[in-house]
Tab-separated table of C-alpha atoms in Angstrom:
chain	number	residue	atom	x	y	z
A	1	UNK	CA	52.919	-6.149	7.180
A	2	UNK	CA	56.310	-7.466	6.343
A	3	UNK	CA	57.868	-10.888	6.814
A	4	UNK	CA	61.562	-11.648	6.822
A	5	UNK	CA	62.822	-15.244	6.556
A	6	UNK	CA	66.460	-16.028	7.198
A	7	UNK	CA	67.908	-18.894	5.178
A	8	UNK	CA	71.187	-20.778	5.390
A	9	UNK	CA	72.156	-23.108	2.468
A	10	UNK	CA	68.557	-22.820	1.167
A	11	UNK	CA	67.026	-23.907	4.470
A	12	UNK	CA	64.789	-21.561	6.450
A	13	UNK	CA	66.195	-21.210	9.950
A	14	UNK	CA	63.956	-18.491	11.452
A	15	UNK	CA	61.576	-15.588	10.502
A	16	UNK	CA	59.945	-12.496	11.863
A	17	UNK	CA	56.808	-10.479	11.061
A	18	UNK	CA	56.683	-6.732	11.606
A	19	UNK	CA	53.843	-4.240	11.186
A	20	UNK	CA	55.881	-1.065	11.404
A	21	UNK	CA	58.971	0.559	12.961
A	22	UNK	CA	62.569	-0.152	12.611
A	23	UNK	CA	63.886	-3.729	12.084
A	24	UNK	CA	67.523	-4.229	13.019
A	25	UNK	CA	69.531	-6.894	11.111
A	26	UNK	CA	72.924	-8.021	12.360
A	27	UNK	CA	75.177	-10.484	14.185
A	28	UNK	CA	74.513	-8.925	17.594
A	29	UNK	CA	72.055	-10.982	19.569
A	30	UNK	CA	69.972	-7.840	20.335
A	31	UNK	CA	69.094	-7.491	16.643
A	32	UNK	CA	65.520	-8.145	15.568
A	33	UNK	CA	66.878	-10.469	12.841
A	34	UNK	CA	70.021	-12.223	14.028
A	35	UNK	CA	72.363	-13.693	11.470
A	36	UNK	CA	75.123	-15.682	13.177
A	37	UNK	CA	77.973	-15.261	10.675
A	38	UNK	CA	81.251	-13.373	10.626
A	39	UNK	CA	80.219	-12.060	7.203
A	40	UNK	CA	77.594	-9.965	9.049
A	41	UNK	CA	78.293	-6.819	10.948
A	42	UNK	CA	77.019	-6.590	14.586
A	43	UNK	CA	74.719	-3.863	13.179
A	44	UNK	CA	74.499	-4.675	9.487
A	45	UNK	CA	71.420	-2.947	8.225
A	46	UNK	CA	68.055	-1.511	9.300
A	47	UNK	CA	64.641	-1.654	7.619
A	48	UNK	CA	62.263	1.225	8.159
A	49	UNK	CA	58.658	0.036	7.793
A	50	UNK	CA	56.171	2.875	7.362
A	51	UNK	CA	52.995	3.548	5.408
A	52	UNK	CA	53.139	0.291	3.507
A	53	UNK	CA	56.835	0.671	2.484
A	54	UNK	CA	59.982	-1.069	3.721
A	55	UNK	CA	63.267	0.751	3.092
A	56	UNK	CA	66.504	-1.000	3.965
A	57	UNK	CA	69.662	0.958	4.763
A	58	UNK	CA	73.306	-0.017	5.104
A	59	UNK	CA	74.748	0.484	8.585
A	60	UNK	CA	78.402	-0.384	8.208
A	61	UNK	CA	80.693	0.724	5.321
A	62	UNK	CA	82.875	-2.365	5.841
A	63	UNK	CA	80.026	-4.740	5.251
A	64	UNK	CA	78.290	-4.224	1.910
A	65	UNK	CA	74.536	-4.352	1.607
A	66	UNK	CA	73.507	-6.600	-1.214
A	67	UNK	CA	69.891	-6.826	-2.556
A	68	UNK	CA	69.236	-9.457	-5.216
A	69	UNK	CA	73.039	-9.687	-5.577
A	70	UNK	CA	73.394	-5.924	-6.280
A	71	UNK	CA	75.389	-3.639	-3.970
A	72	UNK	CA	73.440	-0.623	-2.607
A	73	UNK	CA	73.321	1.696	0.365
A	74	UNK	CA	69.547	1.992	0.420
A	75	UNK	CA	66.679	0.080	-1.214
A	76	UNK	CA	62.919	0.155	-1.253
A	77	UNK	CA	62.112	-3.520	-0.706
A	78	UNK	CA	59.578	-5.284	-2.932
A	79	UNK	CA	57.873	-8.697	-2.375
A	80	UNK	CA	60.352	-11.557	-2.828
A	81	UNK	CA	63.481	-9.350	-2.743
A	82	UNK	CA	66.542	-11.177	-1.334
A	83	UNK	CA	69.021	-9.626	1.104
A	84	UNK	CA	72.290	-11.462	0.487
A	85	UNK	CA	74.637	-11.875	3.485
A	86	UNK	CA	77.563	-14.306	3.043
A	87	UNK	CA	76.218	-17.884	3.004
A	88	UNK	CA	72.943	-16.601	4.456
A	89	UNK	CA	70.151	-14.752	2.789
A	90	UNK	CA	66.919	-13.132	3.931
A	91	UNK	CA	63.684	-13.239	1.814
A	92	UNK	CA	61.409	-10.277	2.210
A	93	UNK	CA	57.617	-10.819	1.721
A	94	UNK	CA	54.490	-8.748	2.107
A	95	UNK	CA	52.046	-11.111	3.821
A	96	UNK	CA	49.061	-10.112	1.697
A	97	UNK	CA	50.749	-11.397	-1.501
A	98	UNK	CA	49.641	-14.702	-2.959
A	99	UNK	CA	48.624	-13.967	-6.501
A	100	UNK	CA	49.586	-17.275	-8.176
A	101	UNK	CA	47.756	-20.615	-7.750
A	102	UNK	CA	50.132	-23.231	-6.409
A	103	UNK	CA	47.605	-25.855	-5.352
A	104	UNK	CA	43.922	-26.404	-5.610
A	105	UNK	CA	42.920	-24.190	-2.714
A	106	UNK	CA	39.299	-24.070	-1.650
A	107	UNK	CA	37.059	-24.228	1.361
A	108	UNK	CA	36.288	-27.874	2.030
A	109	UNK	CA	32.802	-28.863	0.787
A	110	UNK	CA	32.172	-32.233	2.408
A	111	UNK	CA	29.069	-34.010	3.730
A	112	UNK	CA	30.596	-34.777	7.130
A	113	UNK	CA	28.255	-33.110	9.755
A	114	UNK	CA	31.269	-31.996	11.844
A	115	UNK	CA	32.701	-30.215	8.835
A	116	UNK	CA	29.401	-28.500	8.022
A	117	UNK	CA	29.061	-27.389	11.639
A	118	UNK	CA	32.557	-25.994	11.550
A	119	UNK	CA	31.774	-23.979	8.466
A	120	UNK	CA	28.637	-22.631	10.055
A	121	UNK	CA	30.820	-21.339	12.871
A	122	UNK	CA	33.054	-19.366	10.738
A	123	UNK	CA	32.412	-16.207	12.666
A	124	UNK	CA	33.582	-17.940	15.812
A	125	UNK	CA	36.555	-19.324	13.971
A	126	UNK	CA	37.539	-15.827	12.902
A	127	UNK	CA	38.437	-15.038	16.482
A	128	UNK	CA	41.450	-17.320	16.038
A	129	UNK	CA	44.649	-15.435	15.261
A	130	UNK	CA	45.239	-15.176	11.518
A	131	UNK	CA	47.742	-17.653	10.084
A	132	UNK	CA	49.600	-18.157	6.802
A	133	UNK	CA	51.716	-20.599	4.854
A	134	UNK	CA	54.879	-19.558	3.117
A	135	UNK	CA	56.330	-21.647	0.260
A	136	UNK	CA	59.957	-22.561	1.046
A	137	UNK	CA	61.108	-24.193	-2.214
A	138	UNK	CA	60.371	-24.512	-5.923
A	139	UNK	CA	59.411	-21.846	-8.438
A	140	UNK	CA	56.987	-20.251	-6.039
A	141	UNK	CA	59.436	-19.825	-3.183
A	142	UNK	CA	58.443	-17.037	-0.894
A	143	UNK	CA	54.755	-16.898	-1.841
A	144	UNK	CA	52.316	-16.354	1.086
A	145	UNK	CA	48.928	-18.221	1.403
A	146	UNK	CA	46.660	-16.691	4.009
A	147	UNK	CA	44.435	-19.232	5.849
A	148	UNK	CA	41.246	-17.185	6.044
A	149	UNK	CA	38.617	-19.898	5.762
A	150	UNK	CA	37.242	-22.358	8.260
A	151	UNK	CA	38.612	-25.213	6.124
A	152	UNK	CA	41.333	-25.053	3.526
A	153	UNK	CA	42.359	-27.865	1.211
A	154	UNK	CA	45.764	-28.200	-0.363
A	155	UNK	CA	47.175	-30.669	-2.834
A	156	UNK	CA	46.343	-32.550	-6.030
A	157	UNK	CA	44.350	-35.626	-6.740
A	158	UNK	CA	46.669	-38.613	-6.762
A	159	UNK	CA	49.537	-36.713	-5.072
A	160	UNK	CA	48.082	-36.344	-1.591
A	161	UNK	CA	45.527	-33.815	-0.268
A	162	UNK	CA	45.568	-32.229	3.183
A	163	UNK	CA	42.957	-30.075	4.958
A	164	UNK	CA	43.611	-27.388	7.471
A	165	UNK	CA	40.770	-26.667	9.846
A	166	UNK	CA	40.653	-23.256	11.583
A	167	UNK	CA	39.114	-23.656	15.038
A	168	UNK	CA	38.822	-21.583	18.207
A	169	UNK	CA	41.762	-23.377	19.744
A	170	UNK	CA	44.087	-23.262	16.733
A	171	UNK	CA	44.709	-24.730	13.289
A	172	UNK	CA	44.566	-28.432	12.754
A	173	UNK	CA	46.109	-30.424	9.838
A	174	UNK	CA	44.974	-33.877	8.656
A	175	UNK	CA	45.198	-35.989	5.448
A	176	UNK	CA	42.117	-36.007	3.272
A	177	UNK	CA	43.405	-38.175	0.451
A	178	UNK	CA	46.588	-40.262	0.232
A	179	UNK	CA	49.419	-40.259	2.689
A	180	UNK	CA	52.610	-40.648	0.655
A	181	UNK	CA	54.661	-37.471	0.680
A	182	UNK	CA	52.561	-35.767	3.348
A	183	UNK	CA	55.011	-34.689	6.018
A	184	UNK	CA	55.005	-32.433	9.142
A	185	UNK	CA	58.313	-31.408	10.651
A	186	UNK	CA	60.095	-34.273	8.838
A	187	UNK	CA	57.593	-36.849	10.187
A	188	UNK	CA	54.974	-38.619	7.993
A	189	UNK	CA	51.539	-37.269	8.654
A	190	UNK	CA	49.795	-40.615	8.274
A	191	UNK	CA	46.411	-40.764	9.973
A	192	UNK	CA	47.247	-38.142	12.580
A	193	UNK	CA	45.556	-34.825	13.138
A	194	UNK	CA	48.206	-32.345	14.082
A	195	UNK	CA	47.698	-28.989	15.731
A	196	UNK	CA	49.986	-26.615	13.927
A	197	UNK	CA	52.529	-24.490	15.892
A	198	UNK	CA	54.337	-21.389	14.726
A	199	UNK	CA	57.121	-22.206	12.179
A	200	UNK	CA	55.933	-25.836	11.589
A	201	UNK	CA	57.028	-27.084	8.161
A	202	UNK	CA	54.553	-29.027	5.993
A	203	UNK	CA	55.408	-30.962	2.862
A	204	UNK	CA	52.706	-31.662	0.177
A	205	UNK	CA	53.755	-33.156	-3.142
A	206	UNK	CA	57.400	-32.208	-2.580
A	207	UNK	CA	56.458	-28.561	-1.855
A	208	UNK	CA	57.656	-27.235	1.546
A	209	UNK	CA	55.538	-24.687	3.398
A	210	UNK	CA	56.102	-22.966	6.708
A	211	UNK	CA	53.109	-22.241	8.973
A	212	UNK	CA	53.220	-19.016	10.881
A	213	UNK	CA	50.787	-16.836	12.861
A	214	UNK	CA	50.321	-13.138	12.259
């Protein structure tokens, strides 16, 4: 499974996830990944996703294809490769990649009876569509964290800790410890419990993460 996130001036503007097939990148609004810039050809490039590989190919000789700032006509994409297009760029990720530890990430182990009951219903929770977080800034930019557990905790002692609960009706975010610096879509989290929606942006200890469903 491949994820492409389009950035403009280091800000994520939209993303797409693809299992297989051909992904069209270009200025034309019919493209699978639309990049609204005159530096982009209407049909700029295509990515062929097949058998676990993603091969990108140049479509227009007048518009160079740059991968990691190197000009090429064809490239076998690897996790965290960057497709450079004018002032935009696209980060390629495989969504099963998250090898480095960014936060303390663990299933919540609390005494609250509601939490215990939720953990006991993990099988039911697994019917919820799978979801992920992608890091949008810092040294771990592009990393993917898959939210597989009934309860996932993120953060550090003294710097704010959140918990994401996976339920039948979706994913719910709340503050477990501290509130300073915990933000959802540019709004302080506070004492709220927020049901996460596709492409919501979470900030924990200055690290931005985008929530997305598989």
